[in-house]
C-alpha cells in the first residue's frame, strides 16, 4: 500500500505555525524569535527530539498572542523588563515582593 504524497505545509492550528508566530510579533522581537527558532532547530537536529522546538514555539506563540492583544502594552512591558535587567532597578511604580507582603500584612 502506498502513502499518498502530501503537498504544501502541514496543517497547524490557526496562529501556531512558525511563520504565523513570526508575522504576529513586533518588528523588534523578530530577530530574537529567529535566533531562538534556529537554535531550537539545531537542538532538534542534534538530539533527534522535537521537545525544545515545541517549547520554543509555544513560548513565542504566547508572546505573539500578547503582542496582538495589545501591541502598545506589550511594548511597554518589554521596555520595562529590559530596563530592569539593564539597571537592576525595578520598573517605576513597582515595589519589591517583601514590600508588597508588608503592605498586605503578611
mmCIF file of C-alpha atoms in Angstrom:
data_model
loop_
_atom_site.group_PDB
_atom_site.id
_atom_site.type_symbol
_atom_site.label_atom_id
_atom_site.label_comp_id
_atom_site.label_asym_id
_atom_site.label_seq_id
_atom_site.Cartn_x
_atom_site.Cartn_y
_atom_site.Cartn_z
ATOM 1 C CA UNK A 1 0.000 0.000 0.000
ATOM 2 C CA UNK A 2 1.466 3.348 -0.957
ATOM 3 C CA UNK A 3 1.221 6.521 1.060
ATOM 4 C CA UNK A 4 -0.361 9.459 -0.739
ATOM 5 C CA UNK A 5 2.033 12.327 -1.368
ATOM 6 C CA UNK A 6 1.442 15.363 0.791
ATOM 7 C CA UNK A 7 1.548 18.801 -0.682
ATOM 8 C CA UNK A 8 2.225 22.090 0.989
ATOM 9 C CA UNK A 9 2.690 22.897 4.639
ATOM 10 C CA UNK A 10 1.454 20.712 7.477
ATOM 11 C CA UNK A 11 -1.810 21.925 8.968
ATOM 12 C CA UNK A 12 -1.330 23.833 12.206
ATOM 13 C CA UNK A 13 -4.000 25.265 14.471
ATOM 14 C CA UNK A 14 -4.553 28.907 13.492
ATOM 15 C CA UNK A 15 -1.691 31.169 14.544
ATOM 16 C CA UNK A 16 0.668 28.404 15.668
ATOM 17 C CA UNK A 17 2.895 27.868 12.637
ATOM 18 C CA UNK A 18 6.380 29.373 12.882
ATOM 19 C CA UNK A 19 5.504 31.783 10.040
ATOM 20 C CA UNK A 20 2.257 32.897 11.736
ATOM 21 C CA UNK A 21 4.012 33.419 15.064
ATOM 22 C CA UNK A 22 6.772 35.450 13.419
ATOM 23 C CA UNK A 23 4.262 37.574 11.500
ATOM 24 C CA UNK A 24 2.399 38.457 14.725
ATOM 25 C CA UNK A 25 5.467 39.796 16.535
ATOM 26 C CA UNK A 26 6.629 43.378 16.879
ATOM 27 C CA UNK A 27 9.489 44.144 14.466
ATOM 28 C CA UNK A 28 11.961 44.438 17.345
ATOM 29 C CA UNK A 29 11.105 40.900 18.544
ATOM 30 C CA UNK A 30 11.611 39.193 15.170
ATOM 31 C CA UNK A 31 15.438 38.886 15.357
ATOM 32 C CA UNK A 32 15.196 37.239 18.792
ATOM 33 C CA UNK A 33 12.490 34.864 17.507
ATOM 34 C CA UNK A 34 14.672 33.965 14.512
ATOM 35 C CA UNK A 35 17.637 33.281 16.799
ATOM 36 C CA UNK A 36 15.600 31.148 19.233
ATOM 37 C CA UNK A 37 13.906 29.262 16.389
ATOM 38 C CA UNK A 38 17.217 28.454 14.675
ATOM 39 C CA UNK A 39 18.724 27.322 17.980
ATOM 40 C CA UNK A 40 15.724 25.068 18.659
ATOM 41 C CA UNK A 41 16.002 23.591 15.162
ATOM 42 C CA UNK A 42 19.686 22.858 15.775
ATOM 43 C CA UNK A 43 18.880 21.184 19.096
ATOM 44 C CA UNK A 44 16.139 19.116 17.433
ATOM 45 C CA UNK A 45 18.514 18.007 14.696
ATOM 46 C CA UNK A 46 21.264 17.028 17.139
ATOM 47 C CA UNK A 47 19.071 15.462 19.851
ATOM 48 C CA UNK A 48 16.560 13.854 17.478
ATOM 49 C CA UNK A 49 13.857 15.326 19.677
ATOM 50 C CA UNK A 50 11.259 17.987 18.975
ATOM 51 C CA UNK A 51 10.730 18.884 22.645
ATOM 52 C CA UNK A 52 12.835 22.055 22.660
ATOM 53 C CA UNK A 53 11.396 23.168 19.320
ATOM 54 C CA UNK A 54 7.794 22.702 20.502
ATOM 55 C CA UNK A 55 8.514 24.511 23.787
ATOM 56 C CA UNK A 56 10.232 27.384 21.958
ATOM 57 C CA UNK A 57 7.334 27.816 19.540
ATOM 58 C CA UNK A 58 4.784 27.668 22.364
ATOM 59 C CA UNK A 59 6.654 30.340 24.307
ATOM 60 C CA UNK A 60 6.797 32.589 21.253
ATOM 61 C CA UNK A 61 3.144 31.842 20.447
ATOM 62 C CA UNK A 62 2.233 33.337 23.835
ATOM 63 C CA UNK A 63 4.387 36.386 23.117
ATOM 64 C CA UNK A 64 2.702 36.767 19.722
ATOM 65 C CA UNK A 65 -0.730 36.496 21.359
ATOM 66 C CA UNK A 66 0.217 39.155 23.925
ATOM 67 C CA UNK A 67 1.561 41.355 21.153
ATOM 68 C CA UNK A 68 -1.605 41.075 19.075
ATOM 69 C CA UNK A 69 -3.841 41.546 22.107
ATOM 70 C CA UNK A 70 -2.348 44.990 22.887
ATOM 71 C CA UNK A 71 0.824 45.898 20.957
ATOM 72 C CA UNK A 72 1.442 49.133 22.902
ATOM 73 C CA UNK A 73 1.103 47.423 26.291
ATOM 74 C CA UNK A 74 3.362 44.581 25.158
ATOM 75 C CA UNK A 75 5.992 47.075 24.015
ATOM 76 C CA UNK A 76 5.801 48.953 27.368
ATOM 77 C CA UNK A 77 6.154 45.674 29.293
ATOM 78 C CA UNK A 78 9.151 44.621 27.201
ATOM 79 C CA UNK A 79 10.828 48.013 27.615
ATOM 80 C CA UNK A 80 10.242 47.962 31.392
ATOM 81 C CA UNK A 81 11.699 44.446 31.670
ATOM 82 C CA UNK A 82 14.746 45.368 29.590
ATOM 83 C CA UNK A 83 15.301 48.491 31.710
ATOM 84 C CA UNK A 84 15.066 46.456 34.917
ATOM 85 C CA UNK A 85 17.543 43.878 33.598
ATOM 86 C CA UNK A 86 19.957 46.556 32.385
ATOM 87 C CA UNK A 87 19.879 48.714 35.534
ATOM 88 C CA UNK A 88 18.933 46.223 38.234
ATOM 89 C CA UNK A 89 16.189 48.622 39.322
ATOM 90 C CA UNK A 90 12.526 47.633 39.457
ATOM 91 C CA UNK A 91 10.184 49.348 36.989
ATOM 92 C CA UNK A 92 8.846 52.745 38.065
ATOM 93 C CA UNK A 93 5.767 52.473 40.245
ATOM 94 C CA UNK A 94 6.529 48.958 41.460
ATOM 95 C CA UNK A 95 7.859 47.628 44.723
ATOM 96 C CA UNK A 96 9.635 44.567 45.978
ATOM 97 C CA UNK A 97 7.907 41.334 46.928
ATOM 98 C CA UNK A 98 8.803 41.986 50.576
ATOM 99 C CA UNK A 99 7.235 45.454 50.417
ATOM 100 C CA UNK A 100 4.051 44.004 48.998
ATOM 101 C CA UNK A 101 3.889 41.328 51.720
ATOM 102 C CA UNK A 102 4.387 44.012 54.387
ATOM 103 C CA UNK A 103 1.709 46.166 52.790
ATOM 104 C CA UNK A 104 -0.682 43.198 52.844
ATOM 105 C CA UNK A 105 0.152 42.474 56.473
ATOM 106 C CA UNK A 106 1.876 39.163 55.901
#
